[in-house]
Coordinates of C-alpha atoms in Angstrom, one line a residue:
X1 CA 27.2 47.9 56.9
X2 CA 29.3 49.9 59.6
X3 CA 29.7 53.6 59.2
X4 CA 33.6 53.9 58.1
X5 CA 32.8 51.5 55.2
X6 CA 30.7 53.5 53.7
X7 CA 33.0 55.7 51.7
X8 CA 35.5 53.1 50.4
X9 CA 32.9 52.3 47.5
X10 CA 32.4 54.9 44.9
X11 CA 29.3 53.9 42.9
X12 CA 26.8 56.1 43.5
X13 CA 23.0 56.0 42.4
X14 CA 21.0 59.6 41.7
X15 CA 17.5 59.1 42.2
X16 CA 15.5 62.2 41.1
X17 CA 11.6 63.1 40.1
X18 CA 11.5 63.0 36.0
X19 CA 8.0 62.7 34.6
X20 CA 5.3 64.6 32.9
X21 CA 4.5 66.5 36.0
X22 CA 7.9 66.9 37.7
X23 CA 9.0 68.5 34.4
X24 CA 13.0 68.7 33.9
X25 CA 14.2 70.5 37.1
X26 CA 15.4 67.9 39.2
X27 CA 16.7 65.9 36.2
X28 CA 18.5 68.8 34.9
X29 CA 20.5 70.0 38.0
X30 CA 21.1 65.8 38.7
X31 CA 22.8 65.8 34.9
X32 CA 25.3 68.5 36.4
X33 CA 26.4 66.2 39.5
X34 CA 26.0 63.6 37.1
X35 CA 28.7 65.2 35.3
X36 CA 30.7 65.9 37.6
X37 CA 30.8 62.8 39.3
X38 CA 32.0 60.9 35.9
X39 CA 34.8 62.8 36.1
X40 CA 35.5 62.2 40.0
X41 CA 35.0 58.6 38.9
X42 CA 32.4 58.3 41.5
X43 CA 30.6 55.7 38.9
X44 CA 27.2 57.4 38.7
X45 CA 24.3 55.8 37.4
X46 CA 20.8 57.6 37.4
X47 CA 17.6 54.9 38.7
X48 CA 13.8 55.6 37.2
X49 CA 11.0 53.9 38.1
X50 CA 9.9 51.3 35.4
X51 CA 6.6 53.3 34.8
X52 CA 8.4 56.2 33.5
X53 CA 10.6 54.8 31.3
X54 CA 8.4 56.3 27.8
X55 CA 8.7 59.4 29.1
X56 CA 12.2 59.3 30.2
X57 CA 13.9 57.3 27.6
X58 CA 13.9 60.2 24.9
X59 CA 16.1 62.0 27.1
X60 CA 19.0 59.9 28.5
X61 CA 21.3 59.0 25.4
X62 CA 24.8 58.4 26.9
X63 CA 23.9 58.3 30.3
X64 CA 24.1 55.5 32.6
X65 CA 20.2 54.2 33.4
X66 CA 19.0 52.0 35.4
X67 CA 15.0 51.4 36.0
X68 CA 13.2 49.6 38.4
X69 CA 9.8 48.8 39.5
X70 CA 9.7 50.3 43.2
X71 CA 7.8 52.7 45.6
X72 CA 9.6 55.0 47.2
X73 CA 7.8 54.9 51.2
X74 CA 6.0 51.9 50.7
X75 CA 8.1 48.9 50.6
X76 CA 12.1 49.8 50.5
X77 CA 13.4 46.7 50.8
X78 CA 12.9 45.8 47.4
X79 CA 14.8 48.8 46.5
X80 CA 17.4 48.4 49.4
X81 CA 18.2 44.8 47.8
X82 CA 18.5 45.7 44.4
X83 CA 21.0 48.5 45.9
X84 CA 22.9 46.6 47.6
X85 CA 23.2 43.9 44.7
X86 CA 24.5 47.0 42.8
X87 CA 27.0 47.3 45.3
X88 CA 26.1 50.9 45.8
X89 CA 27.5 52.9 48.7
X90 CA 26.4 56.4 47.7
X91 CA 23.1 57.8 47.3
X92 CA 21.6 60.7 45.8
X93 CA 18.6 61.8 46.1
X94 CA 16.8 64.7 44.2
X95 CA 12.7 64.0 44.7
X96 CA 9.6 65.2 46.3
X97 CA 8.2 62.1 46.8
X98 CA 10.8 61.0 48.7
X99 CA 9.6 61.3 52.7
X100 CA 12.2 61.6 56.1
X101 CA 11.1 57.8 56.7
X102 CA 12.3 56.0 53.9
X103 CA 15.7 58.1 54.6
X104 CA 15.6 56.6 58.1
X105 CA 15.4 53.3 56.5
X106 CA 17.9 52.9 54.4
X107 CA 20.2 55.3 56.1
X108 CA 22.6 52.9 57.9
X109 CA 22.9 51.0 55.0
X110 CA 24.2 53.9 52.6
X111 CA 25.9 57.2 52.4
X112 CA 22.9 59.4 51.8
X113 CA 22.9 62.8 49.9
X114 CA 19.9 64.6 49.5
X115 CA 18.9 68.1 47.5
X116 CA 16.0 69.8 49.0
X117 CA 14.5 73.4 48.1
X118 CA 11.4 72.9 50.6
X119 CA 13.1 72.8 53.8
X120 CA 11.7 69.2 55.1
X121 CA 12.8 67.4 57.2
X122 CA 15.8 65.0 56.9
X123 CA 17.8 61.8 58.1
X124 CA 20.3 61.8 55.2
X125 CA 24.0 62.2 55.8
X126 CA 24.4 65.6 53.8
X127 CA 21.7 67.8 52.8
X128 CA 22.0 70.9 50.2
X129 CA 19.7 73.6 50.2
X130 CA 20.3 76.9 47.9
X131 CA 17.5 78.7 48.5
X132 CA 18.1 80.4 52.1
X133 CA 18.6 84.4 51.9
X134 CA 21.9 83.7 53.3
X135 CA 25.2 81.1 53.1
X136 CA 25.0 79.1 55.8
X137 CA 26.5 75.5 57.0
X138 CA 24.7 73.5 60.1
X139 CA 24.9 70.7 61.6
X140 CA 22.2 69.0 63.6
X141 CA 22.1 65.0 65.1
X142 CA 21.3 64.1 61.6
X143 CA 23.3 65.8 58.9
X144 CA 25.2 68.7 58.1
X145 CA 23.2 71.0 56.0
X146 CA 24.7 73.9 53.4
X147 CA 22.4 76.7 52.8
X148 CA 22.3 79.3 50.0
X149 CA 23.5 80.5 46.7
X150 CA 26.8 79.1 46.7
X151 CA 25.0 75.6 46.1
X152 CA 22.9 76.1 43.4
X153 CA 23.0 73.4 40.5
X154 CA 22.8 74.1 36.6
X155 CA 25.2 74.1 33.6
X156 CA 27.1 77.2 32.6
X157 CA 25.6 79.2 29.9
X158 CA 27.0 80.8 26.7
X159 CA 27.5 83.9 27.6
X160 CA 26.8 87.1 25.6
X161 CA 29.9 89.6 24.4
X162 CA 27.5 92.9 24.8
X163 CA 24.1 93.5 26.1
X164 CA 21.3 95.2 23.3
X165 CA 20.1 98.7 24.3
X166 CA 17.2 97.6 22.9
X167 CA 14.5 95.2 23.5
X168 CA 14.3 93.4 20.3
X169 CA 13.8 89.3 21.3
X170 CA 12.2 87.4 23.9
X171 CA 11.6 83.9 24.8
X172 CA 8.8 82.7 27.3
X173 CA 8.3 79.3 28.8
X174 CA 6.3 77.7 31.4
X175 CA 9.0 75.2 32.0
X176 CA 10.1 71.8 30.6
X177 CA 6.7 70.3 32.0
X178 CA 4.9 73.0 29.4
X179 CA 3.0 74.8 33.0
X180 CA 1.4 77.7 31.6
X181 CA -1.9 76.5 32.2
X182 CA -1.0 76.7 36.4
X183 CA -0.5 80.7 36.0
X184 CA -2.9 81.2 32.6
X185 CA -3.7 84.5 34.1
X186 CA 0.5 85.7 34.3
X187 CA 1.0 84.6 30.4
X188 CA -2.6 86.0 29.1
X189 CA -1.3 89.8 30.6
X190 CA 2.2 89.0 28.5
X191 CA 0.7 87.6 25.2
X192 CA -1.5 90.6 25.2
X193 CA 1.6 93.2 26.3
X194 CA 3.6 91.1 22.8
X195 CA 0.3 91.8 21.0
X196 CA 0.7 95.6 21.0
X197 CA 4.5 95.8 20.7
X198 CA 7.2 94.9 18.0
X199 CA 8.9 91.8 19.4
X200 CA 10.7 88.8 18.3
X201 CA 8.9 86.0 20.3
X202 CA 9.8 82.4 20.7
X203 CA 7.7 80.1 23.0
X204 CA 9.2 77.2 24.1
X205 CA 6.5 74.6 24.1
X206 CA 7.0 70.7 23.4
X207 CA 3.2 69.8 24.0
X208 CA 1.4 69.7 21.0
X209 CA -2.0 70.2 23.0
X210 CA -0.8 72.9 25.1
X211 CA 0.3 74.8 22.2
X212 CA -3.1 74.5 20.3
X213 CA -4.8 75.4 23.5
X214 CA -2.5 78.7 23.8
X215 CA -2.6 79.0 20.0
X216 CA -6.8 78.5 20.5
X217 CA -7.2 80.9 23.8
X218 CA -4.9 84.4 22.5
X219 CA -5.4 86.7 20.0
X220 CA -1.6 87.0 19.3
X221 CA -1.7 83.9 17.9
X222 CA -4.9 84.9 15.4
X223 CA -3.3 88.0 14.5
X224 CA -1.4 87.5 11.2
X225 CA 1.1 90.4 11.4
X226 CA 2.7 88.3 14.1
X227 CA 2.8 85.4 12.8
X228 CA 6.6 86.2 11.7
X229 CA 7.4 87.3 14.7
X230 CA 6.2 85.1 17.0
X231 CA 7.5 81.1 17.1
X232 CA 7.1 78.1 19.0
X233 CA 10.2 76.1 19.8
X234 CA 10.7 72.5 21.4
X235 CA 12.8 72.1 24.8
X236 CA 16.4 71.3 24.1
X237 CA 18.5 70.7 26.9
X238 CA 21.0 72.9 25.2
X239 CA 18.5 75.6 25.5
X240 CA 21.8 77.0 27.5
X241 CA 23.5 77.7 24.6
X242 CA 21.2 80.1 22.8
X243 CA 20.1 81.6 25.9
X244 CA 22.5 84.9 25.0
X245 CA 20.4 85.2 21.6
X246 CA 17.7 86.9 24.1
X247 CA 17.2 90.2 25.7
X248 CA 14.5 89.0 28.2
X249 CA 13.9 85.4 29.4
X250 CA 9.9 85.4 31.2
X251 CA 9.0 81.9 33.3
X252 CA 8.8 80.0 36.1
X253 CA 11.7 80.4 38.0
X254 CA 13.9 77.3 38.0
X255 CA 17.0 76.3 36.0
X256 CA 16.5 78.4 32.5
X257 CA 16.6 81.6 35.1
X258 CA 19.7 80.7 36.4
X259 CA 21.4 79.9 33.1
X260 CA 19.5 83.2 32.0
X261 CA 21.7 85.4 34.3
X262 CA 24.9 83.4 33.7
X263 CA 24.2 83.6 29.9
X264 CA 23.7 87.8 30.6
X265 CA 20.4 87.7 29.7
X266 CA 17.8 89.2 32.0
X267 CA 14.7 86.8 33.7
X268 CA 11.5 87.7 34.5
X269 CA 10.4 85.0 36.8
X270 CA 8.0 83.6 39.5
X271 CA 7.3 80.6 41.5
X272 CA 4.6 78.5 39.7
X273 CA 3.4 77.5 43.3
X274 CA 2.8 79.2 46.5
X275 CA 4.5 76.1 48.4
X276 CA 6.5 78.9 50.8
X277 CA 9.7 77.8 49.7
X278 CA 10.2 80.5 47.3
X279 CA 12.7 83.9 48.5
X280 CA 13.0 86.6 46.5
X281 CA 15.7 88.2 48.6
X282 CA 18.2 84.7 47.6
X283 CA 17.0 85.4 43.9
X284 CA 18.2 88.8 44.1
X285 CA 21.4 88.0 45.2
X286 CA 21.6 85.7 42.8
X287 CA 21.3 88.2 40.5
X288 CA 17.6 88.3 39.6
X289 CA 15.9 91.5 40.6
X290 CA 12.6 90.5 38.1
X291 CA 11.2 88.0 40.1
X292 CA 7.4 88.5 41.5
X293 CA 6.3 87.1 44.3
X294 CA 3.5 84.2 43.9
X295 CA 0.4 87.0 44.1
X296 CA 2.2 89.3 42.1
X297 CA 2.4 87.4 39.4
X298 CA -1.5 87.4 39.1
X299 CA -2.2 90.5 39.5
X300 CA -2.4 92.6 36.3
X301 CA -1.2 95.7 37.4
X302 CA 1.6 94.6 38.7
X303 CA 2.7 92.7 35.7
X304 CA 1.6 95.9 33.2
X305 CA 3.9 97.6 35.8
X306 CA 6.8 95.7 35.6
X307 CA 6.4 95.1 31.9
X308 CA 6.1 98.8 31.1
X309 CA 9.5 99.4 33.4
X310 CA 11.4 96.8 31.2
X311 CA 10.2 98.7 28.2
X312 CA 11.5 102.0 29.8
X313 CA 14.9 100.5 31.1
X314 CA 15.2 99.0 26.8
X315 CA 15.5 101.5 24.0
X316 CA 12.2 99.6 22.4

């Protein structure tokens, strides 16, 4: 398929990482292209591999699914084929497992679009990447890549009419994958902070095993003068929409911290992995000026710090 005829078609296929490990992230910030692209009558449908389809299924009501037994770098041509029976000109693609040479194989055969926060390497057509300290666009042999805050994906939050002077509710996650156990040591500092203070608590936590474990492993859970203040909650993906009901927001930094600032609601974050892709200058000018570094956020004077300077800034 020549070059100019790749734009004429509009169907376009997102193919992002949604399972129990991925968590939600790529699948959430695909849902706002998604979006989008319905609207731009671009014909968007999202593709899942067939193995996935239990864990998936709960979560796509009303949107256009396809699955499909295929590996990614192993064999494309299964994939290419079922593509092009599809008639699909336009590819997203939102994944980790997703490597430079399956882009160079199906590259001349579609429009390729591809959302990276690690800074790998690329063949694709376009590539976005919002996590630079700076706005940026560059163009190389292979694509044109845009850098930096303006690029960032999620869905507006509801926003709050007036911020509390004081410090009164809180919600903590570890993601929509339930991660606490990959930075145990971060939330043990916090649950014991919330064991000693006054706070309206919700922890968002869909696993039924991870919350026994937590509920098993901290004291806060034992105590009974906080068992009215302290709650577990599911993940809702209109989490957005209550996100104004809290003063602080503490968890993996991701998509709940950006909706967290849009909503006015402050985040205390950090990157669940020390994979180097994480910049804390392009989260501050985000807006974010509570995010800890990957060893910060296991070290327990640090977090006392920073917790004890939140309670200072709050009328607690």
């Amino acid at each position: 398929m020549q070059q100019k005829n790749k734009l004429k078609n509009r169907k376009t296929c997102i193919i992002c990482d949604f399972d129990s490990l991925s968590g939600f992230g790529h699948y959430y910030r695909s849902l706002v292209l998604y979006k989008e692209l319905r609207i731009q009558k671009f014909n968007p449908f999202f593709l899942f591999s067939k193995k996935n389809k239990k864990f998936v299924y709960p979560y796509i009501k009303d949107i256009k699914t396809e699955f499909f037994d295929f590996n990614f770098n192993k064999d494309p041509k299964k994939l290419i084929k079922f593509l092009e029976e599809k008639n699909i000109n336009f590819i997203i693609i939102d994944s980790y497992k997703v490597n430079d040479k399956f882009e160079k194989k199906i590259k001349n055969k579609f429009f390729l679009i591809s959302m990276d926060d690690k800074l790998k390497t690329h063949s694709s057509d376009i590539v976005f990447n919002p996590r630079l300290d700076h706005d940026l666009i560059y163009d190389n042999k292979l694509a044109r890549w845009y850098f930096g805050k303006d690029f960032v994906l999620f869905n507006k939050a509801s926003k709050k009419k007036f911020r509390n002077n004081k410090l009164k509710k809180i919600l903590i996650h570890a993601g929509g994958a339930d991660s606490y156990y990959k930075n145990i040591k971060f939330y043990e500092e916090i649950f014991s902070y919330l064991d000693k203070n006054k706070f309206k608590v919700d922890v968002l936590c869909s696993n039924r095993k991870t919350k026994k474990k937590l509920q098993y492993q901290n004291k806060i859970f034992d105590n009974k003068k906080n068992q009215s203040k302290i709650k577990f909650i599911n993940f809702d993906f209109n989490l957005r929409k209550s996100l104004k009901n809290y003063d602080l927001v503490i968890g993996p930094a991701g998509n709940i911290t950006y909706e967290s600032i849009n909503a006015g609601t402050i985040p205390l974050s950090f990157p669940l992995v020390n994979d180097k892709r994480d910049s804390i200058i392009s989260w501050n000018l985000f807006g974010n000026f509570l995010h800890l570094t990957h060893n910060e956020s296991k070290n327990k004077i640090i977090i006392k710090k920073i917790l004890s300077f939140i309670r200072c800034e709050f009328k607690t």
